[in-house]
Amino acid sequence: MTEDNRKGKASDRRFATKLLHFGAEIDETTGASSVPIFQASTFHHHDIFSPPEYDYSRSGNPTRQALENYIALLEGGSRGFAFASGMAAISTAFLLLSAGEHVIVTEDVYGGTYRLLTSILDRLGIESTFVDMTNFEAVKAALKPNTKAVFMETPSNPTLKITNIAETTSWAKDHGLLTMLDNTFMTPYHQRPIEHGVDIVLHSATKFLSGHSDVLAGLAVTADESLGKRLKQLQNGLGSVLSAQESWLLMRGMKTLQARMEHSERSARRLAEWLSNHEDVTNVFYPGLDGHSGRTIHEKQSLGYGAVVSFDVGSGERAKSLLSKVRLPLVAVSLGAVESILSYPAMMSHAAMPKEVRHARGITDGLVRYSVGLEDIEDLLEDLDQALRG
Ligand SMILES: *Cc1c(COP(=O)(O)O)cnc(C)c1O
């Protein structure tokens, strides 16, 4: 069998197979069972008249390239890009816009994206309007003559509100707007936005994709080649690329994405049901719950509900008490790891947001966010029960 036959066409295979057989899983030169880490900043020109494929690692590195092709395959896009963090990916994508242009953004977007738009990009003349994207009329009403892009995050963070992706992208296309979507919470295992018309998919790969709370990374995938060329120019020009070591570590984590997501999602569904029946919990946010207002739309555009459940324990005092009494989850910023992580948005991810804005977005003082890991769910429930009652 030749190498080509052995590899076949990765894009024709099912998701779980793509995770293991993405094209670079066997090193061509040595047959090594993982992508080599090309720890080199520069590359020798064997023939000065024909420049090598790789010449300098900011512009291109074979280990990073393997990761970039890998995420493009998983998202069903044309080109992938790896960055030093999720915010590096997001800020690079926003720099496709120019001074004087305007972007419409999901109201309860990730805190770092909110900070980027309201304290850095605004200074460079890039304007933004935050809208509740569960209300399509509000999205349409935000259109201005200088609007150039729509930035979605669905489910949103931390209240897990749902945006109708296809409805938004088809309207955006009619108005010549670029569409971007932060797919961190769902990952391509659960949601592939390019299939619903999105132009650029973004990830904090720090979360579920790497999955082990040990890598900081960001990824972007463009639907088409011309947008890919423009993003490549920005990635090379701005220089916030992911190192070869981190690219390798991220690929190592991504191979188990489906196995991890399946386990965590099953547990998250159980946790959400359990919390809904708990007398010490006033409100539960999870798109898989019957009462969730965005459930039907979410089910049309996603293959699962994810592993993040937010819930309200009624007051800041009770939230702080819960955080001090849990024994299993890491009490920390972040999510999407093998171990469960409990966060307190009001004092962690959304601490920089003015209190009125935070409350208006449903991020109350009693709201906590639980990212379900791979522990036995019975142990997690027993632990939460003692902490809630304590
Ligand atoms: C964490 C996160 C980011 C930022 O990613 P970093 O890797 O921390 O820079 C962006 N969007 C979402 C939804 C996140 O959870």
mmCIF file of C-alpha atoms and ligand atoms in Angstrom:
data_model
loop_
_atom_site.group_PDB
_atom_site.id
_atom_site.type_symbol
_atom_site.label_atom_id
_atom_site.label_comp_id
_atom_site.label_asym_id
_atom_site.label_seq_id
_atom_site.Cartn_x
_atom_site.Cartn_y
_atom_site.Cartn_z
ATOM 1 C CA MET A 1 0.000 0.000 0.000
ATOM 2 C CA THR A 2 1.400 3.430 -0.865
ATOM 3 C CA GLU A 3 1.367 6.218 1.694
ATOM 4 C CA ASP A 4 -1.383 8.038 -0.212
ATOM 5 C CA ASN A 5 -3.616 4.998 -0.257
ATOM 6 C CA ARG A 6 -2.974 4.366 3.399
ATOM 7 C CA LYS A 7 -4.009 7.881 4.290
ATOM 8 C CA GLY A 8 -7.082 8.032 2.059
ATOM 9 C CA LYS A 9 -9.084 11.218 2.251
ATOM 10 C CA ALA A 10 -9.352 12.388 5.861
ATOM 11 C CA SER A 11 -12.292 14.714 5.152
ATOM 12 C CA ASP A 12 -14.477 11.778 4.053
ATOM 13 C CA ARG A 13 -14.251 10.082 7.436
ATOM 14 C CA ARG A 14 -16.416 10.433 10.541
ATOM 15 C CA PHE A 15 -15.482 12.821 13.333
ATOM 16 C CA ALA A 16 -13.990 10.299 15.782
ATOM 17 C CA THR A 17 -11.768 8.901 13.007
ATOM 18 C CA LYS A 18 -10.676 12.373 11.878
ATOM 19 C CA LEU A 19 -9.431 13.046 15.415
ATOM 20 C CA LEU A 20 -6.867 10.232 15.051
ATOM 21 C CA HIS A 21 -6.269 10.186 11.286
ATOM 22 C CA PHE A 22 -5.890 13.818 10.274
ATOM 23 C CA GLY A 23 -3.070 13.464 7.760
ATOM 24 C CA ALA A 24 0.028 14.194 9.856
ATOM 25 C CA GLU A 25 -0.365 11.460 12.471
ATOM 26 C CA ILE A 26 2.534 9.474 11.003
ATOM 27 C CA ASP A 27 5.785 11.308 10.249
ATOM 28 C CA GLU A 28 6.608 10.857 6.548
ATOM 29 C CA THR A 29 10.372 10.687 7.031
ATOM 30 C CA THR A 30 10.690 8.357 10.009
ATOM 31 C CA GLY A 31 7.272 6.763 10.486
ATOM 32 C CA ALA A 32 7.174 8.206 14.016
ATOM 33 C CA SER A 33 3.765 7.864 15.673
ATOM 34 C CA SER A 34 3.383 11.557 16.420
ATOM 35 C CA VAL A 35 4.135 14.843 14.690
ATOM 36 C CA PRO A 36 7.784 15.830 15.332
ATOM 37 C CA ILE A 37 8.350 19.002 17.334
ATOM 38 C CA PHE A 38 10.317 21.233 14.962
ATOM 39 C CA GLN A 39 12.103 23.299 17.578
ATOM 40 C CA ALA A 40 13.687 25.675 15.069
ATOM 41 C CA SER A 41 13.283 29.385 14.472
ATOM 42 C CA THR A 42 14.698 29.334 10.954
ATOM 43 C CA PHE A 43 15.260 26.944 8.033
ATOM 44 C CA HIS A 44 18.287 26.428 5.765
ATOM 45 C CA HIS A 45 17.949 27.433 2.112
ATOM 46 C CA HIS A 46 19.423 24.407 0.316
ATOM 47 C CA ASP A 47 19.027 26.180 -2.999
ATOM 48 C CA ILE A 48 19.069 29.946 -2.867
ATOM 49 C CA PHE A 49 17.151 30.096 -6.162
ATOM 50 C CA SER A 50 14.168 28.114 -4.911
ATOM 51 C CA PRO A 51 13.077 29.201 -1.420
ATOM 52 C CA PRO A 52 12.108 26.359 0.981
ATOM 53 C CA GLU A 53 8.493 25.742 2.007
ATOM 54 C CA TYR A 54 9.328 26.923 5.534
ATOM 55 C CA ASP A 55 11.760 29.771 6.005
ATOM 56 C CA TYR A 56 11.087 31.318 9.438
ATOM 57 C CA SER A 57 8.884 29.967 12.250
ATOM 58 C CA ARG A 58 6.743 33.080 12.711
ATOM 59 C CA SER A 59 5.671 32.711 9.067
ATOM 60 C CA GLY A 60 5.375 28.938 9.195
ATOM 61 C CA ASN A 61 6.483 25.960 11.279
ATOM 62 C CA PRO A 62 5.766 22.336 10.304
ATOM 63 C CA THR A 63 4.493 21.361 13.783
ATOM 64 C CA ARG A 64 2.172 24.363 13.909
ATOM 65 C CA GLN A 65 1.122 23.687 10.319
ATOM 66 C CA ALA A 66 0.048 20.143 11.243
ATOM 67 C CA LEU A 67 -2.158 21.584 14.011
ATOM 68 C CA GLU A 68 -3.548 24.259 11.666
ATOM 69 C CA ASN A 69 -4.506 21.646 9.071
ATOM 70 C CA TYR A 70 -5.969 19.480 11.858
ATOM 71 C CA ILE A 71 -8.387 22.149 13.174
ATOM 72 C CA ALA A 72 -9.373 23.151 9.600
ATOM 73 C CA LEU A 73 -10.280 19.501 8.938
ATOM 74 C CA LEU A 74 -12.333 19.228 12.163
ATOM 75 C CA GLU A 75 -14.262 22.457 11.515
ATOM 76 C CA GLY A 76 -14.746 21.685 7.810
ATOM 77 C CA GLY A 77 -12.999 24.910 6.772
ATOM 78 C CA SER A 78 -10.391 25.922 4.251
ATOM 79 C CA ARG A 79 -7.497 27.105 6.454
ATOM 80 C CA GLY A 80 -6.588 26.908 10.117
ATOM 81 C CA PHE A 81 -4.391 29.195 12.221
ATOM 82 C CA ALA A 82 -2.827 28.697 15.646
ATOM 83 C CA PHE A 83 -2.191 31.540 18.072
ATOM 84 C CA ALA A 84 -0.569 32.046 21.468
ATOM 85 C CA SER A 85 -3.987 32.282 23.196
ATOM 86 C CA GLY A 86 -7.696 32.483 22.458
ATOM 87 C CA MET A 87 -7.520 36.266 22.810
ATOM 88 C CA ALA A 88 -4.608 36.391 20.326
ATOM 89 C CA ALA A 89 -6.804 34.530 17.801
ATOM 90 C CA ILE A 90 -9.832 36.750 18.481
ATOM 91 C CA SER A 91 -7.926 40.047 18.407
ATOM 92 C CA THR A 92 -6.133 39.056 15.189
ATOM 93 C CA ALA A 93 -9.473 38.237 13.524
ATOM 94 C CA PHE A 94 -10.943 41.594 14.642
ATOM 95 C CA LEU A 95 -8.032 43.354 12.921
ATOM 96 C CA LEU A 96 -9.582 42.359 9.595
ATOM 97 C CA LEU A 97 -11.654 45.480 10.375
ATOM 98 C CA SER A 98 -10.381 49.027 9.880
ATOM 99 C CA ALA A 99 -10.822 52.335 11.687
ATOM 100 C CA GLY A 100 -14.317 53.730 11.169
ATOM 101 C CA GLU A 101 -15.943 50.308 10.872
ATOM 102 C CA HIS A 102 -18.555 48.809 13.185
ATOM 103 C CA VAL A 103 -19.220 45.321 14.526
ATOM 104 C CA ILE A 104 -22.341 43.818 16.151
ATOM 105 C CA VAL A 105 -21.440 41.566 19.106
ATOM 106 C CA THR A 106 -23.270 39.065 21.348
ATOM 107 C CA GLU A 107 -24.205 40.929 24.525
ATOM 108 C CA ASP A 108 -22.858 38.447 27.069
ATOM 109 C CA VAL A 109 -19.681 37.732 25.163
ATOM 110 C CA TYR A 110 -16.557 36.354 26.912
ATOM 111 C CA GLY A 111 -15.153 38.992 29.305
ATOM 112 C CA GLY A 112 -11.825 39.243 27.470
ATOM 113 C CA THR A 113 -13.561 39.912 24.145
ATOM 114 C CA TYR A 114 -15.648 42.610 25.858
ATOM 115 C CA ARG A 115 -12.455 44.173 27.238
ATOM 116 C CA LEU A 116 -10.717 44.035 23.823
ATOM 117 C CA LEU A 117 -13.635 45.811 22.132
ATOM 118 C CA THR A 118 -14.325 48.412 24.822
ATOM 119 C CA SER A 119 -10.793 49.387 25.837
ATOM 120 C CA ILE A 120 -8.487 48.646 22.879
ATOM 121 C CA LEU A 121 -10.307 48.399 19.545
ATOM 122 C CA ASP A 122 -12.516 51.417 20.352
ATOM 123 C CA ARG A 123 -9.305 53.452 20.713
ATOM 124 C CA LEU A 124 -8.305 52.353 17.197
ATOM 125 C CA GLY A 125 -11.644 53.529 15.814
ATOM 126 C CA ILE A 126 -13.373 50.131 15.608
ATOM 127 C CA GLU A 127 -16.864 50.600 17.004
ATOM 128 C CA SER A 128 -19.042 47.899 18.569
ATOM 129 C CA THR A 129 -22.671 47.440 19.628
ATOM 130 C CA PHE A 130 -23.591 44.671 22.078
ATOM 131 C CA VAL A 131 -26.973 43.071 21.459
ATOM 132 C CA ASP A 132 -29.025 40.274 22.964
ATOM 133 C CA MET A 133 -28.740 37.867 20.026
ATOM 134 C CA THR A 134 -31.589 35.670 21.255
ATOM 135 C CA ASN A 135 -33.639 38.518 19.784
ATOM 136 C CA PHE A 136 -33.065 38.603 16.007
ATOM 137 C CA GLU A 137 -34.971 41.903 15.685
ATOM 138 C CA ALA A 138 -32.384 43.487 17.987
ATOM 139 C CA VAL A 139 -29.557 42.222 15.768
ATOM 140 C CA LYS A 140 -31.184 43.733 12.668
ATOM 141 C CA ALA A 141 -31.836 47.007 14.492
ATOM 142 C CA ALA A 142 -28.133 47.339 15.327
ATOM 143 C CA LEU A 143 -27.146 47.590 11.639
ATOM 144 C CA LYS A 144 -25.464 50.900 10.767
ATOM 145 C CA PRO A 145 -24.095 52.216 7.449
ATOM 146 C CA ASN A 146 -20.550 51.378 8.629
ATOM 147 C CA THR A 147 -21.336 47.878 9.994
ATOM 148 C CA LYS A 148 -18.860 45.364 8.583
ATOM 149 C CA ALA A 149 -19.090 42.312 10.830
ATOM 150 C CA VAL A 150 -21.141 40.240 13.285
ATOM 151 C CA PHE A 151 -19.430 38.426 16.159
ATOM 152 C CA MET A 152 -21.402 35.595 17.791
ATOM 153 C CA GLU A 153 -20.808 33.449 20.829
ATOM 154 C CA THR A 154 -23.333 30.646 21.236
ATOM 155 C CA PRO A 155 -23.997 29.292 23.782
ATOM 156 C CA SER A 156 -22.922 32.520 25.461
ATOM 157 C CA ASN A 157 -20.919 32.822 28.629
ATOM 158 C CA PRO A 158 -21.885 32.249 31.428
ATOM 159 C CA THR A 159 -25.690 32.271 30.984
ATOM 160 C CA LEU A 160 -25.700 29.948 27.929
ATOM 161 C CA LYS A 161 -28.013 31.972 25.706
ATOM 162 C CA ILE A 162 -28.496 30.727 22.152
ATOM 163 C CA THR A 163 -28.073 32.649 18.890
ATOM 164 C CA ASN A 164 -29.674 31.259 15.737
ATOM 165 C CA ILE A 165 -26.520 30.890 13.625
ATOM 166 C CA ALA A 166 -28.038 30.236 10.172
ATOM 167 C CA GLU A 167 -30.612 33.028 10.513
ATOM 168 C CA THR A 168 -27.880 35.488 11.494
ATOM 169 C CA THR A 169 -25.359 34.474 8.814
ATOM 170 C CA SER A 170 -27.911 34.563 5.990
ATOM 171 C CA TRP A 171 -29.002 38.072 7.026
ATOM 172 C CA ALA A 172 -25.331 39.098 7.373
ATOM 173 C CA LYS A 173 -24.517 37.812 3.869
ATOM 174 C CA ASP A 174 -27.389 39.890 2.437
ATOM 175 C CA HIS A 175 -25.696 42.946 3.934
ATOM 176 C CA GLY A 176 -22.140 41.993 2.972
ATOM 177 C CA LEU A 177 -21.070 41.475 6.588
ATOM 178 C CA LEU A 178 -18.277 39.197 7.757
ATOM 179 C CA THR A 179 -19.430 36.661 10.382
ATOM 180 C CA MET A 180 -17.275 35.312 13.210
ATOM 181 C CA LEU A 181 -18.207 32.838 15.927
ATOM 182 C CA ASP A 182 -16.478 31.883 19.173
ATOM 183 C CA ASN A 183 -16.984 28.092 19.282
ATOM 184 C CA THR A 184 -15.019 27.464 22.508
ATOM 185 C CA PHE A 185 -17.932 26.032 24.542
ATOM 186 C CA MET A 186 -19.140 23.560 21.901
ATOM 187 C CA THR A 187 -15.925 22.553 20.035
ATOM 188 C CA PRO A 188 -16.250 21.096 16.505
ATOM 189 C CA TYR A 189 -17.401 17.823 18.085
ATOM 190 C CA HIS A 190 -20.718 19.433 19.024
ATOM 191 C CA GLN A 191 -21.035 22.386 16.655
ATOM 192 C CA ARG A 192 -19.528 23.192 13.251
ATOM 193 C CA PRO A 193 -20.477 26.804 12.483
ATOM 194 C CA ILE A 194 -19.051 26.847 8.936
ATOM 195 C CA GLU A 195 -21.866 24.432 7.973
ATOM 196 C CA HIS A 196 -24.260 27.193 9.054
ATOM 197 C CA GLY A 197 -22.623 29.936 6.990
ATOM 198 C CA VAL A 198 -20.051 31.377 9.424
ATOM 199 C CA ASP A 199 -16.910 32.866 7.788
ATOM 200 C CA ILE A 200 -14.432 32.528 10.681
ATOM 201 C CA VAL A 201 -14.604 30.124 13.634
ATOM 202 C CA LEU A 202 -12.566 31.031 16.711
ATOM 203 C CA HIS A 203 -11.461 29.017 19.712
ATOM 204 C CA SER A 204 -9.834 29.372 23.015
ATOM 205 C CA ALA A 205 -8.087 26.015 22.609
ATOM 206 C CA THR A 206 -7.004 26.482 26.235
ATOM 207 C CA LYS A 207 -10.355 24.913 27.149
ATOM 208 C CA PHE A 208 -11.928 21.697 25.761
ATOM 209 C CA LEU A 209 -9.626 21.266 22.747
ATOM 210 C CA SER A 210 -6.471 20.940 24.836
ATOM 211 C CA GLY A 211 -8.536 19.647 27.751
ATOM 212 C CA HIS A 212 -5.926 19.318 30.498
ATOM 213 C CA SER A 213 -5.503 22.828 31.984
ATOM 214 C CA ASP A 214 -1.893 22.852 30.825
ATOM 215 C CA VAL A 215 -1.825 24.794 27.526
ATOM 216 C CA LEU A 216 -2.762 28.342 26.591
ATOM 217 C CA ALA A 217 -3.675 28.485 22.884
ATOM 218 C CA GLY A 218 -6.064 29.926 20.325
ATOM 219 C CA LEU A 219 -7.271 28.665 16.950
ATOM 220 C CA ALA A 220 -9.053 30.196 13.978
ATOM 221 C CA VAL A 221 -10.518 28.561 10.881
ATOM 222 C CA THR A 222 -11.663 30.393 7.762
ATOM 223 C CA ALA A 223 -14.412 29.027 5.552
ATOM 224 C CA ASP A 224 -12.739 30.118 2.339
ATOM 225 C CA GLU A 225 -9.282 30.577 0.906
ATOM 226 C CA SER A 226 -9.371 34.332 0.216
ATOM 227 C CA LEU A 227 -10.246 35.087 3.847
ATOM 228 C CA GLY A 228 -7.546 32.586 4.799
ATOM 229 C CA LYS A 229 -4.948 34.620 2.884
ATOM 230 C CA ARG A 230 -5.985 37.811 4.691
ATOM 231 C CA LEU A 231 -5.845 36.137 8.110
ATOM 232 C CA LYS A 232 -2.452 34.607 7.278
ATOM 233 C CA GLN A 233 -1.093 38.067 6.524
ATOM 234 C CA LEU A 234 -2.336 39.306 9.903
ATOM 235 C CA GLN A 235 -1.019 36.262 11.791
ATOM 236 C CA ASN A 236 2.433 36.716 10.263
ATOM 237 C CA GLY A 237 2.351 40.499 10.593
ATOM 238 C CA LEU A 238 1.201 40.596 14.217
ATOM 239 C CA GLY A 239 3.296 37.585 15.199
ATOM 240 C CA SER A 240 1.228 36.138 18.031
ATOM 241 C CA VAL A 241 1.768 32.553 16.863
ATOM 242 C CA LEU A 242 1.684 29.336 18.892
ATOM 243 C CA SER A 243 5.074 27.712 19.583
ATOM 244 C CA ALA A 244 5.983 24.268 18.223
ATOM 245 C CA GLN A 245 5.984 22.728 21.739
ATOM 246 C CA GLU A 246 2.515 24.052 22.535
ATOM 247 C CA SER A 247 1.224 23.052 19.094
ATOM 248 C CA TRP A 248 2.319 19.478 19.774
ATOM 249 C CA LEU A 249 0.804 19.427 23.263
ATOM 250 C CA LEU A 250 -2.492 20.768 21.927
ATOM 251 C CA MET A 251 -2.642 18.067 19.217
ATOM 252 C CA ARG A 252 -1.994 15.451 21.893
ATOM 253 C CA GLY A 253 -5.014 16.705 23.823
ATOM 254 C CA MET A 254 -7.262 16.997 20.772
ATOM 255 C CA LYS A 255 -6.971 13.285 19.944
ATOM 256 C CA THR A 256 -9.207 12.461 22.930
ATOM 257 C CA LEU A 257 -11.693 15.301 22.345
ATOM 258 C CA GLN A 258 -14.652 13.061 21.533
ATOM 259 C CA ALA A 259 -13.999 10.624 24.386
ATOM 260 C CA ARG A 260 -13.747 13.521 26.854
ATOM 261 C CA MET A 261 -16.722 15.484 25.512
ATOM 262 C CA GLU A 262 -19.003 12.439 25.520
ATOM 263 C CA HIS A 263 -18.233 11.624 29.140
ATOM 264 C CA SER A 264 -18.416 15.237 30.361
ATOM 265 C CA GLU A 265 -21.622 16.004 28.489
ATOM 266 C CA ARG A 266 -23.388 12.941 29.880
ATOM 267 C CA SER A 267 -22.405 14.049 33.371
ATOM 268 C CA ALA A 268 -23.356 17.686 32.694
ATOM 269 C CA ARG A 269 -26.880 16.637 31.645
ATOM 270 C CA ARG A 270 -27.216 14.668 34.857
ATOM 271 C CA LEU A 271 -25.877 17.591 36.907
ATOM 272 C CA ALA A 272 -28.282 20.076 35.272
ATOM 273 C CA GLU A 273 -31.295 17.830 36.027
ATOM 274 C CA TRP A 274 -30.099 17.270 39.580
ATOM 275 C CA LEU A 275 -29.586 21.000 40.204
ATOM 276 C CA SER A 276 -33.068 21.754 38.788
ATOM 277 C CA ASN A 277 -34.540 19.646 41.584
ATOM 278 C CA HIS A 278 -32.317 20.994 44.358
ATOM 279 C CA GLU A 279 -34.067 23.204 46.893
ATOM 280 C CA ASP A 280 -30.986 25.400 47.428
ATOM 281 C CA VAL A 281 -30.688 26.353 43.742
ATOM 282 C CA THR A 282 -32.893 29.125 42.311
ATOM 283 C CA ASN A 283 -32.064 28.915 38.598
ATOM 284 C CA VAL A 284 -30.172 26.543 36.277
ATOM 285 C CA PHE A 285 -28.804 27.468 32.840
ATOM 286 C CA TYR A 286 -28.118 24.580 30.452
ATOM 287 C CA PRO A 287 -29.292 24.342 26.821
ATOM 288 C CA GLY A 288 -30.264 20.685 27.324
ATOM 289 C CA LEU A 289 -32.925 21.478 29.948
ATOM 290 C CA ASP A 290 -36.594 21.413 28.885
ATOM 291 C CA GLY A 291 -37.161 24.881 30.247
ATOM 292 C CA HIS A 292 -34.244 26.496 28.348
ATOM 293 C CA SER A 293 -35.648 29.101 25.945
ATOM 294 C CA GLY A 294 -33.023 28.457 23.256
ATOM 295 C CA ARG A 295 -33.171 24.667 23.352
ATOM 296 C CA THR A 296 -34.985 24.112 20.021
ATOM 297 C CA ILE A 297 -32.676 26.430 18.087
ATOM 298 C CA HIS A 298 -29.623 24.945 19.774
ATOM 299 C CA GLU A 299 -30.692 21.415 18.785
ATOM 300 C CA LYS A 300 -30.958 22.493 15.122
ATOM 301 C CA GLN A 301 -27.398 23.749 14.974
ATOM 302 C CA SER A 302 -25.536 21.567 17.480
ATOM 303 C CA LEU A 303 -25.051 17.888 18.121
ATOM 304 C CA GLY A 304 -24.936 18.201 21.905
ATOM 305 C CA TYR A 305 -25.315 20.521 24.857
ATOM 306 C CA GLY A 306 -21.750 20.753 26.093
ATOM 307 C CA ALA A 307 -20.271 20.326 29.537
ATOM 308 C CA VAL A 308 -20.823 23.722 31.158
ATOM 309 C CA VAL A 309 -23.734 24.305 33.548
ATOM 310 C CA SER A 310 -24.351 27.639 35.266
ATOM 311 C CA PHE A 311 -26.628 27.978 38.278
ATOM 312 C CA ASP A 312 -27.792 30.541 40.777
ATOM 313 C CA VAL A 313 -27.633 29.845 44.488
ATOM 314 C CA GLY A 314 -29.576 32.982 45.401
ATOM 315 C CA SER A 315 -26.956 35.363 46.794
ATOM 316 C CA GLY A 316 -23.294 36.316 46.800
ATOM 317 C CA GLU A 317 -22.971 35.028 50.370
ATOM 318 C CA ARG A 318 -24.280 31.606 49.409
ATOM 319 C CA ALA A 319 -22.064 31.493 46.298
ATOM 320 C CA LYS A 320 -18.949 32.262 48.366
ATOM 321 C CA SER A 321 -19.934 29.652 50.920
ATOM 322 C CA LEU A 322 -20.344 27.046 48.161
ATOM 323 C CA LEU A 323 -16.936 27.896 46.678
ATOM 324 C CA SER A 324 -15.262 27.457 50.047
ATOM 325 C CA LYS A 325 -16.964 24.127 50.786
ATOM 326 C CA VAL A 326 -16.579 22.113 47.561
ATOM 327 C CA ARG A 327 -13.847 19.478 47.777
ATOM 328 C CA LEU A 328 -13.569 18.119 44.217
ATOM 329 C CA PRO A 329 -13.663 20.841 41.552
ATOM 330 C CA LEU A 330 -10.815 23.236 41.013
ATOM 331 C CA VAL A 331 -12.099 26.664 42.091
ATOM 332 C CA ALA A 332 -10.678 28.724 39.275
ATOM 333 C CA VAL A 333 -11.069 30.728 36.107
ATOM 334 C CA SER A 334 -11.254 28.526 32.971
ATOM 335 C CA LEU A 335 -13.234 25.475 31.911
ATOM 336 C CA GLY A 336 -13.131 22.457 29.642
ATOM 337 C CA ALA A 337 -10.608 20.261 31.409
ATOM 338 C CA VAL A 338 -10.318 16.657 32.561
ATOM 339 C CA GLU A 339 -10.910 17.890 36.115
ATOM 340 C CA SER A 340 -14.108 19.754 36.999
ATOM 341 C CA ILE A 341 -13.747 23.517 37.422
ATOM 342 C CA LEU A 342 -16.061 25.754 39.419
ATOM 343 C CA SER A 343 -15.912 29.485 38.661
ATOM 344 C CA TYR A 344 -17.519 32.540 40.137
ATOM 345 C CA PRO A 345 -18.113 34.970 37.238
ATOM 346 C CA ALA A 346 -18.979 37.976 39.439
ATOM 347 C CA MET A 347 -15.533 37.905 41.063
ATOM 348 C CA MET A 348 -13.493 36.158 38.338
ATOM 349 C CA SER A 349 -14.180 36.366 34.580
ATOM 350 C CA HIS A 350 -16.622 39.303 34.800
ATOM 351 C CA ALA A 351 -15.101 41.223 37.716
ATOM 352 C CA ALA A 352 -14.011 44.038 35.388
ATOM 353 C CA MET A 353 -17.566 44.583 34.128
ATOM 354 C CA PRO A 354 -19.514 47.417 35.848
ATOM 355 C CA LYS A 355 -22.030 45.909 38.310
ATOM 356 C CA GLU A 356 -25.079 47.349 36.490
ATOM 357 C CA VAL A 357 -23.910 45.951 33.123
ATOM 358 C CA ARG A 358 -23.139 42.598 34.765
ATOM 359 C CA HIS A 359 -26.573 42.347 36.419
ATOM 360 C CA ALA A 360 -28.333 43.447 33.222
ATOM 361 C CA ARG A 361 -26.612 40.514 31.504
ATOM 362 C CA GLY A 362 -27.942 38.040 34.044
ATOM 363 C CA ILE A 363 -24.606 37.583 35.804
ATOM 364 C CA THR A 364 -25.974 37.868 39.305
ATOM 365 C CA ASP A 365 -24.003 37.678 42.564
ATOM 366 C CA GLY A 366 -25.337 34.164 43.182
ATOM 367 C CA LEU A 367 -24.349 32.760 39.764
ATOM 368 C CA VAL A 368 -21.638 30.078 39.585
ATOM 369 C CA ARG A 369 -20.407 28.134 36.560
ATOM 370 C CA TYR A 370 -19.597 24.436 36.702
ATOM 371 C CA SER A 371 -17.440 22.874 33.967
ATOM 372 C CA VAL A 372 -17.881 19.134 34.327
ATOM 373 C CA GLY A 373 -14.744 16.989 34.060
ATOM 374 C CA LEU A 374 -14.167 13.260 33.928
ATOM 375 C CA GLU A 375 -14.712 12.364 37.600
ATOM 376 C CA ASP A 376 -17.498 9.951 38.534
ATOM 377 C CA ILE A 377 -20.666 12.056 38.478
ATOM 378 C CA GLU A 378 -21.944 10.462 41.705
ATOM 379 C CA ASP A 379 -18.924 11.806 43.582
ATOM 380 C CA LEU A 380 -19.411 15.262 42.039
ATOM 381 C CA LEU A 381 -23.095 15.322 43.063
ATOM 382 C CA GLU A 382 -22.357 14.164 46.628
ATOM 383 C CA ASP A 383 -19.693 16.821 46.923
ATOM 384 C CA LEU A 384 -21.969 19.587 45.610
ATOM 385 C CA ASP A 385 -24.782 18.439 47.876
ATOM 386 C CA GLN A 386 -22.660 18.719 51.020
ATOM 387 C CA ALA A 387 -21.353 22.120 49.865
ATOM 388 C CA LEU A 388 -24.845 23.478 49.063
ATOM 389 C CA ARG A 389 -26.307 22.290 52.373
ATOM 390 C CA GLY A 390 -23.317 23.284 54.477
HETATM 391 C C1 LIG B 1 -11.216 31.500 27.688
HETATM 392 C C2 LIG B 1 -12.051 32.025 26.586
HETATM 393 C C3 LIG B 1 -11.532 32.934 25.653
HETATM 394 C C4 LIG B 1 -10.111 33.484 25.749
HETATM 395 O O1 LIG B 1 -9.154 32.502 25.534
HETATM 396 P P1 LIG B 1 -7.667 32.536 26.169
HETATM 397 O O2 LIG B 1 -7.086 31.276 25.675
HETATM 398 O O3 LIG B 1 -7.845 32.600 27.650
HETATM 399 O O4 LIG B 1 -7.007 33.743 25.646
HETATM 400 C C5 LIG B 1 -12.340 33.345 24.620
HETATM 401 N N1 LIG B 1 -13.621 32.912 24.517
HETATM 402 C C6 LIG B 1 -14.158 32.049 25.403
HETATM 403 C C7 LIG B 1 -15.573 31.614 25.238
HETATM 404 C C8 LIG B 1 -13.395 31.582 26.469
HETATM 405 O O5 LIG B 1 -13.942 30.742 27.348
#
